[in-house]
Amino acid sequence: MSRFFRQADDSDSETEESEEELMSSDEEAAPSKAAPAAKPAMARFLKTAGSEPSSEEEESEEEEEEEESDEEVKKVIKSARDKRLDEMEATGKAMDNALKINDWVAISNEFDKLVRMVQRQQNMSEPVPPFYIRTLSSLESSLNTAIANEKEAKKKMNASNARALTAMKQKVKKTMKEYEKEIKRYQADPETFERNFAAATAPEIVAPKAVKKVKKIDEEANEEDFTTVGKGGKVMQFTVDGIFKNLQLVQEARGKKNTDRADQIRILEKLLEIAETSYQNIRVLLALISARFDYNASVTSYMPSELWLSAQREIDQLISIVTREPSYSVQETIEDYDELAERSPETQKDGIVRVRGSIISFVDRLDDEFTKSLQHLDPHGTEYVDRLKDEKGLYCTICRAQALYETTKQMDPLARAIMRRLEHIYSKPDAVLNALESAVAASDITPSLTLASQKTPAALIHSLCVHLYQSGNTLLRTRAMLSHIYHHALQNDFYTARDMLLMSHLQETIYSADVATQILYNRSVVQLGLCAFRCGLIREAQATLQDIFTTQRVKELLAQGVHQQRFQTLTPEQEKAEKQRQLPFHMHINTELLEAAFLVSSMLVEIPVLASIDSEEQKRKAISKPFRRLLDFADRQVFTGPPESTRDHIMQASKALQNGQWEICRDLIQGIKIWGLMPEAASVKEMLAKRIQEEGLRTYLFTYAPHYRTLSLSLLSRTFSLPLRTVNSIVSKMIWNEELPASLNQSAGVIVFNRVELTRSQHLAQALAEKVGNMVEQSEKTLDFRLGGSSGWGDRADGTKGDKRGEQTQERRGRGERTRGGSGARGARGGRGGRFAQGLGNQMSASQRAR
């Protein structure tokens, strides 16, 4: 019933036209004085089931009304149209009064008001009144006279009045050009023009006896008994022949001020119910889906779930129609066509009816609104979980769109649909991915690439990424590569993911990508570091996670929170942009688990190095500055209580490892509760216990080697609970890498230490040689930069050739020399990708040398 009442922002002139339908003779309108006063005034307009008056009561009422008609004062009921005309004439009189005193500011305001009234009347399909045309003609002559007098007058008018006069000249000129045809007809024959207007606006004459009474309406009457009334009381008739006309009216009102979006949606739903042909259904669905997305005009808030589900069902319906009938095609760019005429394949030259629209844009908007709703909901409440269940239906809709574009061979929309599909599954475990694909298999429209056809989730991801690699879109190819790397890392396939990242050279070009792609790059690199940690590759994990923790903006770089730096305040626009790019909670990488993996890796790498250095200058060269900073802070503590947080566990474990207490270190590390969130937590704890034993042995040898001449291998095996074969291997590697000045006596089973005491001169010569080596390396980098430029590392992912620097670098890598990768210009959010790749490259060469 809401459509029968006006809204708070509607004017009276727009809502009173419905009074015309209630006009009747004065005798019928006047209440009967002889009637009892128990009945309310509106009771005669209502009916109840089985309560119609008898014939005798009707006759008595008619006689009483005829007797009272002479005694009552007749009431004049004006229609809404007459009231609008009276209001226009009042505005015209105000303009005439202002014209007498030459007040052009008031004339300009009244003219704007008059233009709005006429525009409102045209929106209601009423003709332009002659009064308005007459006012325009007289206003033009008055303007010309005023401008001429102003030029001749010695005393000029004030500035505001002069500006209003100039503005009025432009307004009248523009308005007269708009109503040029009406003005010509009026000037040719004013009387005929007025007669035509009167005939067009004359109300229908109804005989007095024809409308004796208004039937009472039952409150429980069906909705079919009502006539839909539009804005301003205008009756809207929903017929098959008038679908396109009503559709055009709705589309013209789209985006205008004071447009009732809910009413537009209801009208389009009615049109969809009466649509018969496929062309009509397609046209109405395109308008209805757009209206649902326009319902919420605010960028910060999300689309209500009811509207979202309705839009999803209608997109599925639209895809089904276009897929079932290939003779209809929805495309973004087509030739203009008559939107008020019915079209069929028989009337087209090639037998294909092309309709202007974009299904992939609807799918993109549907996906974005789903993500936005998850951003605004509390992730720890049940509403978030219930909303997350809708992802299965959304995934099916995306797959249906992919199947449609595979059939129609539209490559660009197909690539966009595949990218949307890939973004929903690249970070999912296999169990969740299988559930999504099972819903797709049950759908009536399925794409060619499914889990059933590809057998395994990894094969499905690979097929989708390969299609995007071949699409030719640089952005989609980059995002597909990063998604592929992320999935390989999630499957613990570290070497494949690392090689893909290094060979793609994304670390050199990621700074020029958009923010969303840079966030995906950071997520892929971080997941690669976690993969290395789970696989027991501690050095690779530390090198990969090093730089993102150096920035101290982990949450911000992963789009999992807004980082507030000291002495920095974000503007409302910046804060709004930050919140819009945040990832939903279910896609977050646990930062506490990430920090635990990084700090434990840094402990296992840094503690043996700290034990091996013998000078303050070497001590200042930290491998992991964040870990060293936390360790120094822990050393300065006077009192250390039981560990509470993850950092406390790791710092106390580091101090225990420094003192050779590897059992305490193992217990503290395994006691961290956050490991329970990592897949295969038991195997990870077992791996960490083994690595702590090995690094404890290395730390012991570095610390106490100067105090031994010989050391039994069997004693080391019993002390650190390691097999003798493992102890022999660790000691041999240390001797081979010149970390331990000793030799191994296999027959006696002992380590023979060869201490060489360096003199003061030898220490100085060693320091000088190190400085000279650094200078030579810096000179080579400067020379490479001048000869070959700052870019170039061999062949890139886009097929271009690298420069001379890339060839020289590859040659030096082949010789086993240490090189550093160019980090390039650092982006605001891309992390430090060059150093990520540098650490991985160094670890790769080291592992190759070890093998």
XYZ file of C-alpha atoms in Angstrom, residues 97-575:
479
model
C 5.894 42.548 -9.864
C 9.669 42.140 -9.740
C 9.907 43.356 -13.334
C 8.211 46.622 -12.400
C 10.970 47.439 -9.902
C 13.737 46.010 -12.099
C 14.664 43.324 -9.488
C 16.393 40.740 -11.666
C 17.576 38.677 -8.708
C 13.982 37.927 -7.741
C 13.048 37.406 -11.400
C 15.849 34.822 -11.758
C 14.708 32.897 -8.666
C 11.049 32.888 -9.731
C 12.003 31.842 -13.265
C 13.976 28.864 -11.963
C 10.949 27.877 -9.894
C 8.685 28.163 -12.943
C 11.035 26.024 -15.062
C 10.986 23.275 -12.432
C 7.193 23.304 -12.386
C 6.981 22.930 -16.154
C 9.596 20.183 -16.143
C 7.607 18.292 -13.512
C 4.475 18.642 -15.613
C 6.291 17.250 -18.661
C 7.506 14.271 -16.652
C 3.835 13.489 -16.073
C 3.200 13.506 -19.854
C 1.201 16.752 -19.808
C 1.498 19.406 -22.539
C 3.251 22.743 -22.037
C 0.722 25.376 -20.847
C 0.219 28.466 -23.067
C 0.865 30.653 -20.065
C 4.484 29.484 -19.963
C 5.032 30.133 -23.683
C 3.472 33.586 -23.326
C 5.705 34.337 -20.347
C 8.828 33.340 -22.302
C 7.935 35.643 -25.193
C 7.252 38.636 -22.964
C 10.326 37.941 -20.847
C 12.561 38.012 -23.908
C 11.306 41.476 -24.953
C 11.665 42.747 -21.354
C 15.233 41.472 -21.246
C 16.175 43.217 -24.484
C 14.669 46.485 -23.205
C 16.458 46.218 -19.845
C 19.837 45.505 -21.475
C 19.426 48.458 -23.848
C 18.493 50.785 -20.983
C 21.428 49.536 -18.951
C 23.852 50.438 -21.725
C 22.432 53.968 -22.064
C 21.992 54.651 -18.343
C 24.583 56.802 -16.653
C 24.083 55.207 -13.257
C 24.667 51.500 -13.475
C 22.724 48.967 -11.395
C 24.406 47.116 -8.554
C 26.684 44.134 -9.213
C 24.319 41.385 -8.015
C 21.443 42.719 -10.085
C 23.680 43.024 -13.155
C 24.889 39.443 -12.742
C 21.296 38.239 -12.425
C 20.368 40.143 -15.587
C 23.197 38.495 -17.534
C 22.295 35.076 -16.156
C 18.644 35.557 -17.099
C 19.648 36.356 -20.662
C 21.446 33.017 -20.929
C 18.627 31.101 -19.216
C 15.893 32.544 -21.420
C 17.935 31.966 -24.558
C 18.506 28.305 -23.634
C 14.867 27.748 -22.648
C 13.487 29.353 -25.822
C 15.718 27.119 -27.907
C 14.329 24.097 -26.060
C 10.692 25.122 -26.713
C 11.297 26.529 -30.176
C 8.495 24.505 -31.838
C 5.871 25.425 -29.234
C 6.796 29.110 -29.450
C 6.404 29.096 -33.217
C 2.992 27.436 -32.986
C 1.869 29.884 -30.328
C 3.062 32.941 -32.265
C 1.348 31.672 -35.443
C -2.084 31.232 -33.816
C -2.367 31.818 -30.046
C -6.087 30.957 -29.876
C -5.665 27.590 -31.603
C -2.717 26.760 -29.327
C -4.811 27.480 -26.223
C -7.798 25.495 -27.550
C -5.568 22.484 -28.191
C -4.194 22.710 -24.647
C -7.695 22.931 -23.177
C -8.864 19.938 -25.197
C -5.848 17.864 -24.133
C -6.305 18.649 -20.444
C -10.136 18.597 -20.237
C -11.416 15.989 -17.717
C -13.917 13.370 -18.775
C -17.551 14.371 -18.085
C -19.329 11.798 -16.021
C -23.133 11.706 -15.753
C -24.406 12.396 -12.207
C -26.506 9.224 -12.109
C -23.610 7.134 -13.488
C -21.618 7.551 -10.302
C -24.182 7.112 -7.540
C -21.841 5.628 -5.003
C -18.314 4.308 -4.507
C -18.146 0.640 -3.682
C -16.647 -0.201 -0.359
C -13.275 -1.943 -0.612
C -12.594 -4.960 1.477
C -9.435 -4.725 3.562
C -8.634 -8.308 2.687
C -9.051 -7.780 -1.069
C -6.444 -9.336 -3.308
C -3.708 -7.189 -4.829
C -5.174 -7.831 -8.269
C -8.099 -5.515 -7.380
C -5.710 -2.556 -7.143
C -4.412 -0.350 -9.917
C -0.721 0.548 -9.623
C -0.353 4.282 -9.259
C 2.932 5.931 -10.052
C 4.464 9.122 -8.773
C 2.038 12.055 -8.797
C -1.008 9.787 -8.859
C -0.478 8.767 -12.473
C -2.031 5.390 -13.315
C 0.493 2.906 -14.758
C -0.907 0.137 -16.902
C 1.258 -2.973 -17.230
C 0.577 -4.584 -20.581
C 2.751 -6.513 -22.984
C 2.464 -3.777 -25.585
C 3.587 -1.081 -23.124
C 6.610 -2.884 -21.674
C 9.233 -0.912 -23.597
C 7.487 2.429 -22.946
C 7.352 1.774 -19.192
C 10.918 0.517 -19.324
C 12.025 3.756 -20.964
C 10.242 5.814 -18.301
C 12.046 3.914 -15.559
C 15.431 4.297 -17.253
C 14.906 8.036 -17.774
C 14.192 8.477 -14.064
C 17.332 6.546 -13.120
C 19.831 8.708 -11.282
C 17.545 11.704 -10.910
C 16.931 13.394 -7.608
C 14.003 12.206 -5.473
C 13.684 9.000 -7.497
C 12.113 6.195 -5.473
C 14.474 3.305 -6.193
C 12.319 0.765 -4.378
C 9.335 1.772 -6.499
C 11.423 1.405 -9.656
C 12.386 -2.127 -8.617
C 8.725 -3.015 -8.007
C 7.732 -1.683 -11.438
C 10.475 -3.691 -13.147
C 9.448 -6.824 -11.267
C 5.896 -6.342 -12.581
C 7.259 -5.896 -16.098
C 9.283 -9.086 -15.744
C 6.152 -11.001 -14.752
C 4.224 -9.958 -17.878
C 7.167 -10.247 -20.312
C 6.498 -12.907 -22.934
C 9.302 -12.967 -25.505
C 12.980 -13.626 -24.849
C 13.858 -10.135 -26.035
C 11.469 -8.602 -23.509
C 12.861 -10.756 -20.702
C 16.439 -9.795 -21.569
C 15.652 -6.076 -21.705
C 13.742 -6.093 -18.410
C 16.366 -8.234 -16.642
C 19.173 -5.893 -17.696
C 17.250 -2.924 -16.294
C 16.180 -4.756 -13.140
C 19.684 -5.950 -12.230
C 21.047 -2.435 -12.736
C 18.272 -1.011 -10.545
C 19.124 -3.443 -7.746
C 22.776 -2.432 -7.819
C 21.746 1.255 -7.835
C 19.528 0.814 -4.784
C 22.401 1.549 -2.418
C 24.097 4.688 -3.716
C 26.625 4.882 -0.873
C 30.121 3.610 -1.621
C 30.970 2.866 1.998
C 27.956 0.660 2.827
C 27.182 -2.714 1.292
C 24.215 -4.120 -0.600
C 21.514 -5.806 1.534
C 21.650 -9.585 1.334
C 18.040 -9.870 0.079
C 18.738 -7.583 -2.864
C 22.034 -9.367 -3.490
C 20.361 -12.783 -3.659
C 17.655 -11.423 -5.976
C 20.305 -9.947 -8.261
C 22.174 -13.269 -8.307
C 19.037 -15.195 -9.293
C 18.262 -12.696 -12.047
C 21.820 -12.882 -13.418
C 21.469 -16.675 -13.527
C 18.142 -16.264 -15.320
C 19.688 -13.883 -17.833
C 22.590 -16.270 -18.498
C 20.154 -19.151 -18.944
C 18.120 -17.244 -21.553
C 21.169 -16.204 -23.579
C 22.693 -19.686 -23.345
C 19.449 -21.450 -24.287
C 18.806 -19.155 -27.276
C 22.062 -18.378 -29.133
C 20.192 -16.034 -31.484
C 20.217 -13.427 -28.696
C 23.515 -11.831 -27.653
C 24.280 -9.312 -24.896
C 27.286 -7.164 -25.819
C 28.782 -3.935 -24.525
C 29.335 -2.159 -27.845
C 26.753 -2.540 -30.598
C 24.990 -0.324 -33.106
C 22.054 1.820 -31.993
C 18.587 0.315 -32.270
C 15.009 1.366 -31.577
C 14.443 0.667 -27.883
C 10.654 0.981 -28.176
C 10.237 -1.720 -30.813
C 10.114 -5.484 -30.459
C 13.045 -7.282 -32.070
C 13.355 -10.910 -33.123
C 15.986 -12.992 -34.972
C 13.767 -13.030 -38.088
C 14.028 -9.243 -38.451
C 17.850 -9.184 -38.254
C 20.160 -9.591 -41.217
C 22.429 -12.205 -39.641
C 19.699 -13.727 -37.463
C 21.248 -12.519 -34.187
C 19.558 -9.955 -31.936
C 22.254 -7.938 -30.167
C 21.249 -6.173 -26.960
C 23.380 -3.534 -25.285
C 24.552 -4.716 -21.879
C 27.368 -6.446 -20.002
C 26.848 -9.665 -18.079
C 30.467 -9.801 -16.902
C 30.073 -6.319 -15.380
C 27.101 -7.613 -13.414
C 29.167 -10.576 -12.236
C 32.041 -8.267 -11.216
C 29.681 -6.013 -9.286
C 28.016 -9.008 -7.619
C 31.419 -10.291 -6.495
C 32.501 -6.858 -5.267
C 29.304 -6.393 -3.260
C 29.813 -9.813 -1.663
C 33.355 -8.864 -0.648
C 32.156 -5.494 0.648
C 29.517 -7.149 2.824
C 32.149 -9.436 4.364
C 34.330 -6.401 5.075
C 31.567 -4.726 7.074
C 30.338 -7.750 9.049
C 31.784 -8.878 12.365
C 34.016 -11.846 11.468
C 33.497 -13.428 14.893
C 29.697 -13.487 14.665
C 27.274 -15.962 13.162
C 26.124 -13.443 10.548
C 29.557 -13.580 8.908
C 29.427 -17.367 8.675
C 25.896 -17.277 7.258
C 26.947 -14.706 4.671
C 29.978 -16.772 3.738
C 27.662 -19.621 2.731
C 26.519 -17.524 -0.234
C 29.954 -17.896 -1.807
C 28.937 -21.272 -3.240
C 26.091 -19.687 -5.216
C 28.311 -16.822 -6.322
C 30.962 -19.273 -7.526
C 28.323 -21.137 -9.554
C 27.192 -17.861 -11.148
C 30.789 -17.039 -12.138
C 31.219 -20.503 -13.659
C 27.943 -20.116 -15.582
C 29.218 -16.813 -16.995
C 32.454 -18.558 -17.987
C 30.476 -21.281 -19.781
C 28.437 -18.628 -21.618
C 31.507 -16.806 -22.915
C 33.146 -20.079 -23.879
C 30.124 -20.757 -26.082
C 30.011 -17.267 -27.610
C 33.813 -17.073 -28.073
C 34.089 -13.657 -26.364
C 37.679 -13.823 -25.162
C 37.983 -10.640 -23.103
C 34.911 -11.277 -20.906
C 35.934 -14.950 -20.691
C 39.335 -13.997 -19.245
C 37.659 -11.719 -16.686
C 35.285 -14.501 -15.636
C 38.154 -16.992 -15.253
C 40.103 -14.478 -13.163
C 37.114 -14.005 -10.855
C 36.810 -17.759 -10.528
C 40.511 -18.140 -9.813
C 40.391 -15.493 -7.070
C 37.843 -17.588 -5.209
C 39.821 -20.841 -5.190
C 43.570 -20.082 -5.350
C 43.861 -19.641 -1.573
C 41.378 -22.373 -0.590
C 42.321 -25.767 0.844
C 41.430 -28.777 -1.249
C 38.393 -29.654 0.887
C 36.769 -26.228 0.346
C 37.651 -26.254 -3.342
C 36.026 -29.668 -3.768
C 32.830 -28.386 -2.135
C 32.651 -25.413 -4.509
C 33.276 -27.581 -7.555
C 30.628 -30.083 -6.495
C 28.059 -27.262 -6.571
C 29.183 -26.353 -10.087
C 28.854 -29.957 -11.238
C 25.202 -29.959 -10.074
C 24.381 -26.847 -12.145
C 22.658 -27.012 -15.515
C 25.346 -24.862 -17.168
C 28.966 -25.882 -16.565
C 32.220 -24.641 -18.123
C 34.719 -26.848 -19.872
C 37.332 -26.562 -17.110
C 35.988 -28.310 -14.009
C 37.400 -30.455 -11.253
C 35.794 -33.519 -12.847
C 37.663 -32.925 -16.102
C 40.987 -31.952 -14.487
C 40.948 -34.672 -11.759
C 42.931 -32.715 -9.113
C 42.667 -29.174 -7.671
C 46.260 -28.422 -8.670
C 45.519 -29.401 -12.275
C 42.408 -27.203 -12.302
C 44.348 -24.186 -10.995
C 47.061 -24.854 -13.564
C 44.564 -24.991 -16.459
C 42.862 -21.760 -15.424
C 46.214 -19.969 -15.062
C 47.456 -21.221 -18.435
C 44.348 -19.813 -20.108
C 45.048 -16.425 -18.521
C 48.733 -16.591 -19.530
C 47.553 -16.886 -23.134
C 44.878 -14.169 -22.894
C 47.236 -11.309 -23.727
C 46.055 -9.130 -20.827
C 49.137 -8.080 -18.850
C 47.299 -7.400 -15.605
C 45.395 -10.675 -15.667
C 48.565 -12.575 -16.570
C 50.387 -11.033 -13.603
C 47.585 -11.819 -11.173
C 47.298 -15.353 -12.535
C 51.039 -15.903 -12.019
C 50.858 -14.685 -8.422
C 47.795 -16.827 -7.724
C 49.582 -19.846 -9.204
C 52.621 -19.198 -6.989
C 50.391 -18.848 -3.940
C 48.665 -22.166 -4.649
C 51.955 -24.006 -5.133
C 53.206 -22.589 -1.826
C 49.957 -23.621 -0.139
C 50.546 -27.170 -1.409
C 54.105 -27.144 0.091
C 55.681 -27.211 -3.374
C 58.383 -24.693 -2.470
C 60.862 -25.179 -5.281
C 58.237 -24.865 -8.028
C 56.779 -21.714 -6.466
C 60.234 -20.194 -5.919
C 61.364 -20.878 -9.488
C 58.157 -19.388 -10.887
C 58.649 -16.216 -8.834
C 62.291 -15.820 -9.859
C 61.719 -16.578 -13.547
C 58.722 -14.253 -13.820
C 60.826 -11.207 -12.716
C 57.725 -9.772 -11.083
C 59.863 -8.251 -8.339
C 61.198 -5.763 -10.894
C 57.851 -4.545 -12.251
C 55.462 -4.997 -9.334
C 55.959 -1.407 -8.191
C 54.155 -0.090 -11.265
C 51.118 -2.345 -10.741
C 47.889 -1.360 -9.012
C 47.497 -1.647 -5.247
C 45.416 -4.840 -5.372
C 48.098 -6.608 -7.422
C 50.845 -5.439 -5.053
C 48.866 -6.831 -2.134
C 48.537 -10.157 -3.952
C 52.316 -10.115 -4.562
C 52.998 -9.597 -0.848
C 50.608 -12.403 0.050
C 52.280 -14.776 -2.383
C 55.767 -13.988 -1.065
C 54.651 -14.408 2.534
C 52.949 -17.718 1.742
C 56.166 -18.802 0.030
C 58.065 -18.085 3.245
C 55.589 -20.111 5.285
C 55.902 -22.930 2.762
C 59.691 -22.956 3.207
C 59.237 -23.033 6.980
C 56.811 -25.971 6.827
C 59.237 -27.849 4.568
C 62.100 -27.343 7.017
C 63.992 -24.885 4.781
C 64.827 -22.504 7.606
C 67.317 -20.274 5.785
C 65.004 -19.843 2.807
C 62.092 -19.002 5.114
C 64.150 -16.401 6.987
C 65.397 -14.792 3.772
C 61.905 -14.642 2.292
C 60.178 -13.163 5.347
C 63.029 -10.852 6.286
C 62.117 -7.724 4.348
C 58.410 -7.611 5.023
C 59.100 -7.693 8.769
C 61.792 -5.049 8.395
C 59.128 -2.583 7.222
C 57.138 -3.086 10.479
C 53.935 -2.740 8.406
C 52.995 -6.378 7.975
C 49.235 -5.948 8.379
C 49.090 -2.975 6.057
C 51.136 -4.651 3.315
C 48.892 -7.717 3.502
C 45.688 -5.570 3.533
C 44.698 -6.980 6.912
C 44.626 -3.726 8.858
C 45.472 -0.033 8.756
C 48.856 0.884 10.192
C 49.007 4.186 12.027
C 52.533 5.541 12.010
C 53.804 8.048 14.524
C 53.278 11.717 13.588
C 51.067 10.675 10.685
C 47.331 11.187 10.341
C 45.224 9.852 7.494
C 42.677 12.044 5.782
C 39.092 10.737 5.644
C 39.551 9.929 1.953
C 42.751 7.968 2.621
C 41.179 6.093 5.521
